[in-house]
């Protein structure tokens, strides 16, 4: 048998009633008749007691008879089975797994620290019990392997200055990365009968050896982007100022004076500090 087989054993309460009758009835017979023969019935009732089985909600018991798979009990309740069955308990509840922080290289070769949070549960008890050695350890190992593979498929972030412009990155594409991670883990855990309910990145950061350098790089990129916006705004304001002066005939400027005014306005508008104005009390030439 290679597939899971669901069975429903005998009612445990009925067998418990039968056990009480056999056990205590045999004791009463020995006392009343002073004969040892009912001792056989007592022995059989004691053996019978090993067959009682209780299954809690979202629990299961895998039954084996001398190494042969008999079936799985998933319905919760009180049952009685063959006393010689081996009963292996497997939980069907959802479990959380928070992996360790792994140091891996992203698509660009940058070392990053990454961990994942996985929500999983056993779907096929036969595969979980017999197709892998230890299904809980199998989940941990395969999850780490899937995270390492995923991290190597995408860059941590986009770097426009290097011409790297990826549609999906580990930092910004949370939903896409989570879907890819969930699919990768699900494919690996199918052999163990494990169902992946959710998988997402729990921790993501650059490794310590390059964290400071990458922080400075991000700061420099932000400063350059801000300067770019400032320059664009300053140029627009200078154009507006020259057009307004020409339109209203406030003053007539030659090319040299226009260049001087543009230079002064750009310094004022693009400077980090407030400009100190100098009042000219003479003519335009002095």
Short mmCIF file of C-alpha atoms in Angstrom, two decimals:
data_model
loop_
_atom_site.label_atom_id
_atom_site.label_comp_id
_atom_site.label_asym_id
_atom_site.label_seq_id
_atom_site.Cartn_x
_atom_site.Cartn_y
_atom_site.Cartn_z
CA UNK A 1 0.00 0.00 0.00
CA UNK A 2 1.38 3.38 -1.06
CA UNK A 3 -1.51 5.69 -0.20
CA UNK A 4 -3.24 6.84 2.95
CA UNK A 5 -6.20 4.71 4.05
CA UNK A 6 -8.78 6.22 6.40
CA UNK A 7 -10.48 3.74 8.75
CA UNK A 8 -13.02 4.02 11.57
CA UNK A 9 -12.40 1.39 14.31
CA UNK A 10 -14.92 -0.19 16.67
CA UNK A 11 -16.72 1.93 19.24
CA UNK A 12 -14.56 2.23 22.33
CA UNK A 13 -17.42 2.66 24.82
CA UNK A 14 -19.04 -0.62 23.78
CA UNK A 15 -15.72 -2.45 24.10
CA UNK A 16 -15.09 -0.79 27.47
CA UNK A 17 -18.43 -2.12 28.72
CA UNK A 18 -17.49 -5.60 27.46
CA UNK A 19 -14.07 -5.33 29.15
CA UNK A 20 -15.64 -4.43 32.50
CA UNK A 21 -18.01 -7.40 32.29
CA UNK A 22 -15.23 -9.87 31.41
CA UNK A 23 -12.70 -8.57 33.91
CA UNK A 24 -14.86 -8.12 36.98
CA UNK A 25 -17.12 -11.05 36.09
CA UNK A 26 -14.10 -13.37 35.95
CA UNK A 27 -12.89 -12.11 39.32
CA UNK A 28 -16.33 -12.69 40.82
CA UNK A 29 -16.44 -16.21 39.32
CA UNK A 30 -13.06 -17.10 40.83
CA UNK A 31 -14.18 -15.92 44.25
CA UNK A 32 -17.57 -17.66 44.07
CA UNK A 33 -16.55 -20.98 42.50
CA UNK A 34 -13.01 -21.20 43.84
CA UNK A 35 -11.67 -22.25 40.43
CA UNK A 36 -8.66 -20.80 38.54
CA UNK A 37 -10.05 -21.27 35.05
CA UNK A 38 -11.62 -17.77 34.78
CA UNK A 39 -8.05 -16.47 35.08
CA UNK A 40 -7.72 -17.04 31.35
CA UNK A 41 -10.59 -14.62 30.75
CA UNK A 42 -8.91 -12.08 33.05
CA UNK A 43 -5.69 -12.38 31.03
CA UNK A 44 -7.58 -11.92 27.75
CA UNK A 45 -9.41 -8.87 29.10
CA UNK A 46 -6.08 -7.32 30.16
CA UNK A 47 -4.72 -7.90 26.65
CA UNK A 48 -7.93 -6.42 25.32
CA UNK A 49 -7.33 -3.21 27.32
CA UNK A 50 -4.26 -2.39 25.18
CA UNK A 51 -6.58 -1.88 22.21
CA UNK A 52 -8.28 1.23 23.50
CA UNK A 53 -7.52 4.30 21.45
CA UNK A 54 -8.40 7.99 21.86
CA UNK A 55 -8.09 10.48 18.98
CA UNK A 56 -8.34 14.19 19.79
CA UNK A 57 -9.61 16.86 17.35
CA UNK A 58 -7.07 17.54 14.58
CA UNK A 59 -5.13 14.48 15.61
CA UNK A 60 -4.55 11.10 13.99
CA UNK A 61 -3.21 7.63 14.70
CA UNK A 62 -1.34 5.56 12.14
CA UNK A 63 -1.93 1.85 12.75
CA UNK A 64 0.60 -0.89 11.97
CA UNK A 65 0.31 -4.63 12.42
CA UNK A 66 3.75 -6.22 12.68
CA UNK A 67 5.21 -3.65 10.28
CA UNK A 68 2.29 -3.63 7.83
CA UNK A 69 0.33 -0.42 7.37
CA UNK A 70 -3.33 -0.98 8.29
CA UNK A 71 -4.80 2.51 8.09
CA UNK A 72 -5.12 5.91 9.70
CA UNK A 73 -7.74 7.05 12.20
CA UNK A 74 -8.49 10.78 11.74
CA UNK A 75 -11.99 11.08 13.20
CA UNK A 76 -11.79 12.16 16.81
CA UNK A 77 -13.36 9.94 19.45
CA UNK A 78 -12.84 6.86 21.66
CA UNK A 79 -12.16 3.60 19.79
CA UNK A 80 -10.94 0.07 20.18
CA UNK A 81 -8.55 -1.62 17.77
CA UNK A 82 -6.55 -4.82 17.62
CA UNK A 83 -4.34 -4.81 20.76
CA UNK A 84 -1.38 -5.88 18.65
CA UNK A 85 -1.56 -2.76 16.49
CA UNK A 86 1.28 -0.26 16.79
CA UNK A 87 -0.24 3.20 17.15
CA UNK A 88 1.80 6.14 15.85
CA UNK A 89 0.47 9.57 16.75
CA UNK A 90 0.68 12.34 14.11
CA UNK A 91 -0.79 15.80 14.69
CA UNK A 92 -2.88 17.40 11.95
CA UNK A 93 -2.77 20.85 13.55
CA UNK A 94 -1.14 23.82 11.83
CA UNK A 95 2.42 24.41 13.00
CA UNK A 96 4.67 27.46 12.86
CA UNK A 97 8.33 27.26 11.92
CA UNK A 98 10.61 30.29 12.25
CA UNK A 99 13.88 29.43 10.55
CA UNK A 100 17.29 30.60 11.66
CA UNK A 101 18.83 33.64 10.04
CA UNK A 102 20.90 32.36 7.14
CA UNK A 103 23.72 34.18 5.39
CA UNK A 104 23.23 33.77 1.64
CA UNK A 105 24.23 35.62 -1.52
CA UNK A 106 21.57 37.40 -3.53
CA UNK A 107 21.45 37.51 -7.34
CA UNK A 108 24.17 40.22 -7.43
CA UNK A 109 26.44 38.30 -5.06
CA UNK A 110 25.82 40.54 -2.04
CA UNK A 111 25.72 38.66 1.28
CA UNK A 112 22.38 39.06 3.06
CA UNK A 113 20.84 37.69 6.25
CA UNK A 114 17.43 36.13 5.68
CA UNK A 115 14.94 34.00 7.57
CA UNK A 116 11.45 32.72 6.83
CA UNK A 117 8.24 32.04 8.73
CA UNK A 118 6.41 28.92 7.58
CA UNK A 119 2.91 27.71 8.51
CA UNK A 120 2.39 24.06 7.64
CA UNK A 121 0.44 20.94 8.57
CA UNK A 122 0.40 17.24 7.75
CA UNK A 123 -2.03 16.38 4.97
CA UNK A 124 -1.06 12.78 4.14
CA UNK A 125 -0.18 10.73 7.22
CA UNK A 126 1.17 7.81 5.18
CA UNK A 127 3.80 9.96 3.44
CA UNK A 128 4.69 11.77 6.66
CA UNK A 129 5.16 8.51 8.54
CA UNK A 130 6.87 6.33 5.93
CA UNK A 131 8.20 8.34 2.98
CA UNK A 132 10.61 10.43 5.08
CA UNK A 133 12.62 9.57 8.15
CA UNK A 134 11.56 12.50 10.36
CA UNK A 135 8.99 14.79 8.78
CA UNK A 136 9.52 17.67 11.24
CA UNK A 137 13.26 17.73 10.60
CA UNK A 138 12.52 17.34 6.88
CA UNK A 139 10.44 20.53 7.00
CA UNK A 140 13.29 22.48 8.65
CA UNK A 141 15.99 21.31 6.25
CA UNK A 142 13.97 21.76 3.08
CA UNK A 143 12.76 25.21 4.16
CA UNK A 144 16.35 26.37 4.63
CA UNK A 145 17.26 24.98 1.23
CA UNK A 146 14.30 26.74 -0.41
CA UNK A 147 15.24 30.07 1.21
CA UNK A 148 18.82 29.78 -0.04
CA UNK A 149 17.61 29.10 -3.58
CA UNK A 150 15.08 31.95 -3.47
CA UNK A 151 17.64 34.49 -2.26
CA UNK A 152 19.95 33.65 -5.16
CA UNK A 153 17.16 34.28 -7.68
CA UNK A 154 16.50 37.94 -6.82
CA UNK A 155 18.63 40.96 -5.89
CA UNK A 156 18.23 42.59 -2.50
CA UNK A 157 17.44 45.94 -4.10
CA UNK A 158 17.67 47.84 -7.37
CA UNK A 159 20.83 49.83 -8.12
CA UNK A 160 20.11 52.37 -10.83
CA UNK A 161 23.70 53.60 -10.92
CA UNK A 162 24.85 50.14 -12.01
CA UNK A 163 22.11 49.70 -14.57
CA UNK A 164 20.38 47.04 -12.47
CA UNK A 165 16.62 47.40 -12.71
CA UNK A 166 14.84 44.23 -11.66
CA UNK A 167 11.07 43.89 -11.58
CA UNK A 168 11.20 41.78 -8.40
CA UNK A 169 13.54 42.42 -5.47
CA UNK A 170 13.73 40.84 -2.03
CA UNK A 171 13.19 44.15 -0.24
CA UNK A 172 10.33 45.74 -2.16
CA UNK A 173 8.42 42.86 -3.82
CA UNK A 174 7.04 41.27 -0.66
CA UNK A 175 3.99 39.58 -2.20
CA UNK A 176 5.81 38.22 -5.25
CA UNK A 177 8.70 36.87 -3.18
CA UNK A 178 6.32 35.25 -0.67
CA UNK A 179 4.40 33.51 -3.47
CA UNK A 180 7.62 32.23 -5.03
CA UNK A 181 8.86 31.03 -1.63
CA UNK A 182 5.59 29.28 -0.84
CA UNK A 183 5.60 27.51 -4.20
CA UNK A 184 9.23 26.41 -3.82
CA UNK A 185 8.69 25.02 -0.31
CA UNK A 186 5.43 23.32 -1.28
CA UNK A 187 7.16 21.45 -4.10
CA UNK A 188 9.85 20.23 -1.72
CA UNK A 189 7.46 19.13 1.05
CA UNK A 190 4.98 17.28 -1.14
CA UNK A 191 7.04 14.10 -0.81
CA UNK A 192 6.41 14.19 2.96
CA UNK A 193 2.67 14.80 2.66
CA UNK A 194 3.04 18.33 4.08
CA UNK A 195 0.69 21.16 3.08
CA UNK A 196 2.15 24.68 3.10
CA UNK A 197 -0.43 27.16 4.39
CA UNK A 198 1.75 30.28 4.32
CA UNK A 199 5.39 31.21 3.77
CA UNK A 200 6.90 34.68 4.03
CA UNK A 201 10.20 36.41 4.73
CA UNK A 202 10.58 37.01 8.46
CA UNK A 203 13.90 38.87 8.46
CA UNK A 204 15.92 40.49 5.71
CA UNK A 205 19.04 42.65 5.97
CA UNK A 206 22.51 42.99 4.55
CA UNK A 207 25.22 40.97 6.27
CA UNK A 208 27.28 42.84 8.87
CA UNK A 209 30.40 43.07 6.71
CA UNK A 210 28.68 45.18 4.05
CA UNK A 211 25.81 46.72 6.03
CA UNK A 212 27.63 50.03 6.69
CA UNK A 213 28.82 50.35 3.11
CA UNK A 214 25.34 49.68 1.74
CA UNK A 215 23.83 52.19 4.17
CA UNK A 216 26.22 54.87 2.94
CA UNK A 217 25.39 53.92 -0.62
CA UNK A 218 21.67 54.24 0.01
CA UNK A 219 22.22 57.59 1.68
CA UNK A 220 24.31 58.80 -1.25
CA UNK A 221 21.65 57.63 -3.69
CA UNK A 222 18.99 59.50 -1.72
CA UNK A 223 21.12 62.67 -1.65
CA UNK A 224 21.74 62.50 -5.40
CA UNK A 225 18.04 62.00 -6.05
CA UNK A 226 17.17 64.96 -3.83
CA UNK A 227 19.77 67.15 -5.56
CA UNK A 228 18.35 66.14 -8.91
CA UNK A 229 14.91 67.33 -7.86
CA UNK A 230 16.34 70.58 -6.46
CA UNK A 231 18.22 71.34 -9.67
CA UNK A 232 15.13 70.63 -11.78
CA UNK A 233 13.10 73.02 -9.63
CA UNK A 234 15.81 75.70 -9.65
CA UNK A 235 16.11 75.63 -13.45
CA UNK A 236 12.34 75.92 -13.77
CA UNK A 237 12.27 78.90 -11.39
CA UNK A 238 15.10 80.67 -13.24
CA UNK A 239 13.27 80.22 -16.56
CA UNK A 240 10.11 81.64 -15.02
CA UNK A 241 12.02 84.62 -13.62
CA UNK A 242 13.65 85.50 -16.95
CA UNK A 243 10.39 85.08 -18.87
CA UNK A 244 8.54 87.32 -16.37
CA UNK A 245 11.22 90.04 -16.59
CA UNK A 246 11.15 90.00 -20.38
CA UNK A 247 7.36 89.88 -20.57
CA UNK A 248 6.79 92.80 -18.21
CA UNK A 249 9.75 94.85 -19.51
CA UNK A 250 11.00 95.28 -15.96
CA UNK A 251 14.63 95.46 -17.06
CA UNK A 252 16.53 94.70 -20.23
CA UNK A 253 19.37 92.25 -19.69
CA UNK A 254 22.09 91.36 -22.12
CA UNK A 255 23.48 87.83 -22.32
CA UNK A 256 26.27 88.54 -19.84
CA UNK A 257 23.89 89.91 -17.19
CA UNK A 258 21.47 87.03 -17.80
CA UNK A 259 24.32 84.58 -17.21
CA UNK A 260 25.25 86.38 -13.99
CA UNK A 261 21.64 86.37 -12.77
CA UNK A 262 21.22 82.68 -13.61
CA UNK A 263 24.43 81.88 -11.74
CA UNK A 264 23.34 83.82 -8.66
CA UNK A 265 19.86 82.29 -8.64
CA UNK A 266 21.22 78.77 -9.00
CA UNK A 267 23.60 79.33 -6.10
CA UNK A 268 20.77 80.63 -3.92
CA UNK A 269 18.27 77.94 -4.86
CA UNK A 270 20.65 74.96 -4.81
CA UNK A 271 22.79 75.88 -1.83
CA UNK A 272 22.64 73.92 1.43
CA UNK A 273 22.74 77.09 3.52
CA UNK A 274 20.81 80.32 3.36
CA UNK A 275 22.43 82.89 1.09
CA UNK A 276 23.67 86.19 2.56
CA UNK A 277 22.24 88.97 0.36
CA UNK A 278 24.43 91.88 -0.73
CA UNK A 279 22.56 95.10 -1.53
CA UNK A 280 23.99 96.95 -4.54
CA UNK A 281 23.55 100.71 -4.00
CA UNK A 282 25.38 101.65 -7.15
CA UNK A 283 24.65 101.00 -10.79
CA UNK A 284 24.36 97.68 -12.60
CA UNK A 285 27.98 98.02 -13.66
CA UNK A 286 29.40 98.74 -10.21
#
